[in-house]
Amino acid sequence: MAGKKILIILLVVLAFASFLFKDQIFNLYYSFHSNLAEFQKFDFYPLLEKIKQDISISSPLFLPNSSKGSSLASQRIIEETNKQRALFGLPPVSENAQLDEAALAKAEDMFKKQYFDHVSPSGLDPGTLVLNHGYDYILTGENLILGNFSSEAELVQNWMDSPGHRANILNERYSEIGVSAVSGTYQGEKVWISVQEFGLPLSFCPIPSLSLKQMIEYNQDKLDQIALLVDQLYSKARQGSGVEEYNQLVSQYNNLSRETEQLVRAYNSQAEEFNRCLAR
Protein backbone atom coordinates (compact mmCIF):
# COMPACT_ATOMS: atom_id res chain seq x y z
CA MET A 1 0.00 0.00 0.00
CA ALA A 2 2.84 2.36 0.88
CA GLY A 3 4.52 1.48 -2.39
CA LYS A 4 1.38 2.44 -4.33
CA LYS A 5 1.23 5.80 -2.54
CA ILE A 6 4.85 6.49 -3.38
CA LEU A 7 4.21 5.56 -7.01
CA ILE A 8 1.18 7.86 -7.19
CA ILE A 9 3.17 10.71 -5.63
CA LEU A 10 6.00 10.18 -8.12
CA LEU A 11 3.56 10.20 -11.04
CA VAL A 12 1.95 13.40 -9.81
CA VAL A 13 5.35 15.05 -9.36
CA LEU A 14 6.43 13.88 -12.81
CA ALA A 15 3.24 15.15 -14.43
CA PHE A 16 3.52 18.48 -12.62
CA ALA A 17 7.19 18.80 -13.61
CA SER A 18 6.33 17.97 -17.21
CA PHE A 19 3.58 20.57 -17.17
CA LEU A 20 5.95 23.21 -15.82
CA PHE A 21 8.63 22.19 -18.28
CA LYS A 22 6.23 22.50 -21.20
CA ASP A 23 5.07 25.91 -20.00
CA GLN A 24 8.66 27.08 -19.77
CA ILE A 25 9.57 25.91 -23.27
CA PHE A 26 6.48 27.42 -24.82
CA ASN A 27 7.01 30.67 -22.96
CA LEU A 28 10.47 30.66 -24.51
CA TYR A 29 8.93 29.78 -27.86
CA TYR A 30 6.44 32.62 -27.80
CA SER A 31 8.96 35.04 -26.35
CA PHE A 32 11.47 34.19 -29.07
CA HIS A 33 8.85 34.39 -31.78
CA SER A 34 7.75 37.81 -30.61
CA ASN A 35 11.35 38.88 -31.19
CA LEU A 36 11.33 37.31 -34.65
CA ALA A 37 8.09 39.04 -35.49
CA GLU A 38 9.77 42.34 -34.75
CA PHE A 39 12.73 41.31 -36.89
CA GLN A 40 10.43 40.39 -39.80
CA LYS A 41 9.06 43.91 -39.84
CA PHE A 42 12.45 45.15 -41.03
CA ASP A 43 13.16 44.33 -44.65
CA PHE A 44 16.04 46.37 -46.06
CA TYR A 45 15.04 45.91 -49.73
CA PRO A 46 12.01 48.24 -49.56
CA LEU A 47 14.22 50.68 -47.63
CA LEU A 48 16.73 50.68 -50.48
CA GLU A 49 13.97 51.26 -53.01
CA LYS A 50 12.96 54.30 -51.02
CA ILE A 51 16.55 55.53 -51.00
CA LYS A 52 16.78 55.13 -54.75
CA GLN A 53 14.06 57.74 -55.08
CA ASP A 54 16.29 60.34 -53.42
CA ILE A 55 17.05 62.39 -56.53
CA SER A 56 18.25 65.99 -56.69
CA ILE A 57 17.39 68.01 -59.80
CA SER A 58 16.81 71.62 -60.78
CA SER A 59 15.19 73.22 -63.84
CA PRO A 60 17.47 72.65 -66.85
CA LEU A 61 19.54 75.66 -67.93
CA PHE A 62 18.35 76.66 -71.40
CA LEU A 63 20.65 79.27 -73.02
CA PRO A 64 19.82 79.15 -76.74
CA ASN A 65 21.03 82.69 -77.52
CA SER A 66 24.49 82.27 -76.02
CA SER A 67 27.42 83.17 -78.27
CA LYS A 68 29.08 80.57 -80.45
CA GLY A 69 31.92 78.91 -78.63
CA SER A 70 34.57 76.25 -78.88
CA SER A 71 34.19 72.50 -78.57
CA LEU A 72 33.71 71.10 -75.10
CA ALA A 73 35.31 68.10 -73.37
CA SER A 74 33.59 66.17 -70.60
CA GLN A 75 36.88 65.57 -68.78
CA ARG A 76 37.49 69.31 -68.56
CA ILE A 77 33.97 69.83 -67.21
CA ILE A 78 34.75 67.37 -64.42
CA GLU A 79 37.97 69.25 -63.67
CA GLU A 80 36.13 72.58 -63.50
CA THR A 81 33.49 71.01 -61.28
CA ASN A 82 36.14 69.80 -58.85
CA LYS A 83 37.78 73.23 -58.86
CA GLN A 84 34.51 74.69 -57.63
CA ARG A 85 34.21 72.02 -54.93
CA ALA A 86 37.78 72.70 -53.81
CA LEU A 87 36.99 76.39 -53.38
CA PHE A 88 34.42 75.39 -50.74
CA GLY A 89 36.64 72.84 -49.02
CA LEU A 90 34.90 69.81 -50.52
CA PRO A 91 36.63 66.65 -51.75
CA PRO A 92 36.65 65.98 -55.51
CA VAL A 93 34.10 63.70 -57.14
CA SER A 94 35.57 60.74 -59.02
CA GLU A 95 34.60 59.93 -62.59
CA ASN A 96 32.41 56.84 -62.86
CA ALA A 97 32.06 54.97 -66.16
CA GLN A 98 28.44 53.97 -65.57
CA LEU A 99 27.45 57.55 -64.79
CA ASP A 100 29.37 58.68 -67.91
CA GLU A 101 27.31 56.25 -69.99
CA ALA A 102 24.07 57.50 -68.44
CA ALA A 103 25.02 61.15 -69.07
CA LEU A 104 25.89 60.43 -72.71
CA ALA A 105 22.68 58.47 -73.26
CA LYS A 106 20.66 61.36 -71.79
CA ALA A 107 22.26 64.01 -74.03
CA GLU A 108 21.86 61.91 -77.17
CA ASP A 109 18.25 61.08 -76.32
CA MET A 110 17.37 64.78 -75.87
CA PHE A 111 18.78 65.62 -79.30
CA LYS A 112 17.10 62.63 -80.89
CA LYS A 113 13.65 63.29 -79.39
CA GLN A 114 13.98 67.09 -79.28
CA TYR A 115 13.16 67.64 -75.62
CA PHE A 116 15.09 69.31 -72.81
CA ASP A 117 13.96 68.02 -69.44
CA HIS A 118 14.99 65.72 -66.62
CA VAL A 119 12.20 63.31 -67.54
CA SER A 120 12.05 61.93 -71.07
CA PRO A 121 8.82 61.77 -73.12
CA SER A 122 8.67 58.06 -72.27
CA GLY A 123 8.80 58.86 -68.53
CA LEU A 124 12.44 57.93 -67.89
CA ASP A 125 13.65 59.91 -64.86
CA PRO A 126 17.28 60.46 -63.73
CA GLY A 127 17.12 57.77 -61.05
CA THR A 128 15.87 55.10 -63.42
CA LEU A 129 18.36 56.26 -66.05
CA VAL A 130 21.41 55.58 -63.90
CA LEU A 131 19.94 52.33 -62.60
CA ASN A 132 19.48 51.19 -66.19
CA HIS A 133 23.20 51.75 -66.70
CA GLY A 134 24.07 49.57 -63.71
CA TYR A 135 24.57 52.27 -61.09
CA ASP A 136 22.92 51.36 -57.77
CA TYR A 137 22.80 54.39 -55.57
CA ILE A 138 21.83 55.93 -52.29
CA LEU A 139 21.66 59.45 -53.68
CA THR A 140 21.79 60.78 -57.23
CA GLY A 141 21.41 64.15 -58.93
CA GLU A 142 21.36 65.55 -62.44
CA ASN A 143 22.35 68.89 -63.98
CA LEU A 144 21.43 69.84 -67.55
CA ILE A 145 22.55 72.78 -69.67
CA LEU A 146 21.98 73.74 -73.32
CA GLY A 147 23.72 76.49 -75.28
CA ASN A 148 27.12 77.52 -76.64
CA PHE A 149 30.03 78.34 -74.36
CA SER A 150 33.53 79.72 -74.80
CA SER A 151 34.99 77.15 -72.40
CA GLU A 152 34.20 74.43 -69.90
CA ALA A 153 34.83 76.96 -67.13
CA GLU A 154 32.10 79.23 -68.49
CA LEU A 155 29.69 76.31 -68.74
CA VAL A 156 30.29 75.24 -65.13
CA GLN A 157 30.05 78.86 -63.96
CA ASN A 158 26.57 79.05 -65.49
CA TRP A 159 25.60 76.09 -63.34
CA MET A 160 27.19 77.72 -60.30
CA ASP A 161 25.13 80.87 -60.89
CA SER A 162 21.93 78.79 -60.62
CA PRO A 163 21.08 77.85 -56.98
CA GLY A 164 19.69 74.39 -57.74
CA HIS A 165 22.58 73.35 -59.99
CA ARG A 166 25.08 74.87 -57.58
CA ALA A 167 23.59 72.76 -54.78
CA ASN A 168 24.29 69.60 -56.78
CA ILE A 169 27.87 70.60 -57.56
CA LEU A 170 28.55 71.46 -53.91
CA ASN A 171 26.67 68.55 -52.35
CA GLU A 172 29.17 67.06 -49.90
CA ARG A 173 27.52 63.63 -50.01
CA TYR A 174 28.27 63.00 -53.68
CA SER A 175 31.42 61.00 -54.31
CA GLU A 176 31.10 60.17 -58.03
CA ILE A 177 30.18 61.89 -61.28
CA GLY A 178 29.55 61.19 -64.93
CA VAL A 179 29.54 63.91 -67.59
CA SER A 180 28.72 64.25 -71.26
CA ALA A 181 29.08 67.17 -73.68
CA VAL A 182 27.40 66.62 -77.04
CA SER A 183 26.98 68.97 -80.00
CA GLY A 184 23.86 68.80 -82.13
CA THR A 185 20.82 70.59 -83.52
CA TYR A 186 18.02 71.52 -81.16
CA GLN A 187 14.94 73.27 -82.57
CA GLY A 188 16.96 74.37 -85.60
CA GLU A 189 19.88 75.77 -83.59
CA LYS A 190 23.39 74.33 -83.42
CA VAL A 191 24.07 73.97 -79.68
CA TRP A 192 25.81 71.95 -77.03
CA ILE A 193 24.03 69.89 -74.39
CA SER A 194 25.96 68.92 -71.31
CA VAL A 195 24.75 66.51 -68.64
CA GLN A 196 26.13 65.90 -65.16
CA GLU A 197 25.06 62.75 -63.30
CA PHE A 198 26.11 62.78 -59.64
CA GLY A 199 25.98 59.82 -57.33
CA LEU A 200 26.64 58.28 -53.95
CA PRO A 201 26.86 54.54 -54.68
CA LEU A 202 24.96 51.95 -52.71
CA SER A 203 28.29 50.25 -51.96
CA PHE A 204 29.22 53.27 -49.82
CA CYS A 205 27.16 51.79 -46.97
CA PRO A 206 27.64 48.19 -45.77
CA ILE A 207 24.45 46.33 -46.65
CA PRO A 208 23.11 43.83 -44.07
CA SER A 209 24.07 40.28 -45.03
CA LEU A 210 21.46 38.59 -47.22
CA SER A 211 22.86 35.14 -46.37
CA LEU A 212 22.49 35.92 -42.67
CA LYS A 213 18.88 37.00 -43.20
CA GLN A 214 18.17 33.78 -45.13
CA MET A 215 19.72 31.67 -42.35
CA ILE A 216 17.47 33.36 -39.79
CA GLU A 217 14.41 32.68 -41.92
CA TYR A 218 15.46 29.04 -42.38
CA ASN A 219 15.95 28.62 -38.64
CA GLN A 220 12.60 30.22 -37.95
CA ASP A 221 10.86 27.67 -40.17
CA LYS A 222 12.77 24.87 -38.43
CA LEU A 223 11.76 26.19 -35.01
CA ASP A 224 8.11 26.25 -36.10
CA GLN A 225 8.38 22.60 -37.17
CA ILE A 226 10.03 21.53 -33.91
CA ALA A 227 7.47 23.43 -31.82
CA LEU A 228 4.67 21.64 -33.66
CA LEU A 229 6.24 18.25 -32.88
CA VAL A 230 6.73 19.22 -29.23
CA ASP A 231 3.05 20.10 -29.02
CA GLN A 232 2.05 16.79 -30.60
CA LEU A 233 4.24 14.76 -28.22
CA TYR A 234 3.21 16.62 -25.12
CA SER A 235 0.11 14.54 -24.40
CA LYS A 236 2.05 11.30 -24.79
CA ALA A 237 4.86 12.61 -22.61
CA ARG A 238 2.39 13.46 -19.84
CA GLN A 239 1.26 9.83 -19.91
CA GLY A 240 4.85 8.60 -19.68
CA SER A 241 5.21 7.62 -23.34
CA GLY A 242 7.84 9.21 -25.58
CA VAL A 243 9.38 11.27 -22.77
CA GLU A 244 12.92 10.83 -24.10
CA GLU A 245 11.93 11.91 -27.61
CA TYR A 246 10.03 14.86 -26.17
CA ASN A 247 13.02 15.98 -24.11
CA GLN A 248 15.34 15.63 -27.10
CA LEU A 249 13.08 17.86 -29.19
CA VAL A 250 12.92 20.43 -26.41
CA SER A 251 16.72 20.43 -26.17
CA GLN A 252 17.00 20.77 -29.95
CA TYR A 253 14.58 23.68 -29.91
CA ASN A 254 16.42 25.43 -27.08
CA ASN A 255 19.79 25.11 -28.82
CA LEU A 256 18.47 26.33 -32.17
CA SER A 257 16.58 29.22 -30.58
CA ARG A 258 19.72 30.43 -28.80
CA GLU A 259 21.75 30.14 -32.01
CA THR A 260 19.11 32.03 -33.99
CA GLU A 261 18.84 34.73 -31.36
CA GLN A 262 22.56 35.41 -31.84
CA LEU A 263 22.04 35.61 -35.61
CA VAL A 264 19.18 38.07 -35.15
CA ARG A 265 21.36 40.27 -32.94
CA ALA A 266 24.15 40.21 -35.54
CA TYR A 267 21.74 41.08 -38.36
CA ASN A 268 20.10 43.89 -36.42
CA SER A 269 23.53 45.31 -35.60
CA GLN A 270 24.36 45.37 -39.32
CA ALA A 271 21.00 46.99 -40.09
CA GLU A 272 21.57 49.69 -37.49
CA GLU A 273 25.01 50.46 -38.92
CA PHE A 274 23.49 50.63 -42.42
CA ASN A 275 20.87 53.13 -41.25
CA ARG A 276 23.48 55.24 -39.46
CA CYS A 277 25.52 55.33 -42.66
CA LEU A 278 22.50 56.47 -44.68
CA ALA A 279 21.83 59.29 -42.24
CA ARG A 280 25.33 60.78 -42.50
GROMACS .gro file of N, CA and C in nm, residues 267-277:
model
   33
  267TYR      N    1   2.240   4.044  -3.721
  267TYR     CA    2   2.174   4.108  -3.836
  267TYR      C    3   2.124   4.247  -3.800
  268ASN      N    4   2.062   4.258  -3.683
  268ASN     CA    5   2.010   4.389  -3.642
  268ASN      C    6   2.123   4.490  -3.622
  269SER      N    7   2.238   4.443  -3.576
  269SER     CA    8   2.353   4.531  -3.560
  269SER      C    9   2.398   4.584  -3.696
  270GLN      N   10   2.400   4.495  -3.797
  270GLN     CA   11   2.436   4.537  -3.932
  270GLN      C   12   2.333   4.636  -3.987
  271ALA      N   13   2.206   4.610  -3.960
  271ALA     CA   14   2.100   4.699  -4.009
  271ALA      C   15   2.110   4.837  -3.946
  272GLU      N   16   2.142   4.840  -3.817
  272GLU     CA   17   2.157   4.969  -3.749
  272GLU      C   18   2.274   5.048  -3.806
  273GLU      N   19   2.385   4.980  -3.834
  273GLU     CA   20   2.501   5.046  -3.892
  273GLU      C   21   2.468   5.099  -4.032
  274PHE      N   22   2.392   5.021  -4.108
  274PHE     CA   23   2.349   5.063  -4.242
  274PHE      C   24   2.266   5.191  -4.234
  275ASN      N   25   2.172   5.195  -4.140
  275ASN     CA   26   2.087   5.313  -4.125
  275ASN      C   27   2.166   5.435  -4.078
  276ARG      N   28   2.263   5.412  -3.990
  276ARG     CA   29   2.348   5.524  -3.946
  276ARG      C   30   2.428   5.579  -4.064
  277CYS      N   31   2.476   5.490  -4.148
  277CYS     CA   32   2.552   5.533  -4.266
  277CYS      C   33   2.465   5.616  -4.360
   0.00000   0.00000   0.00000
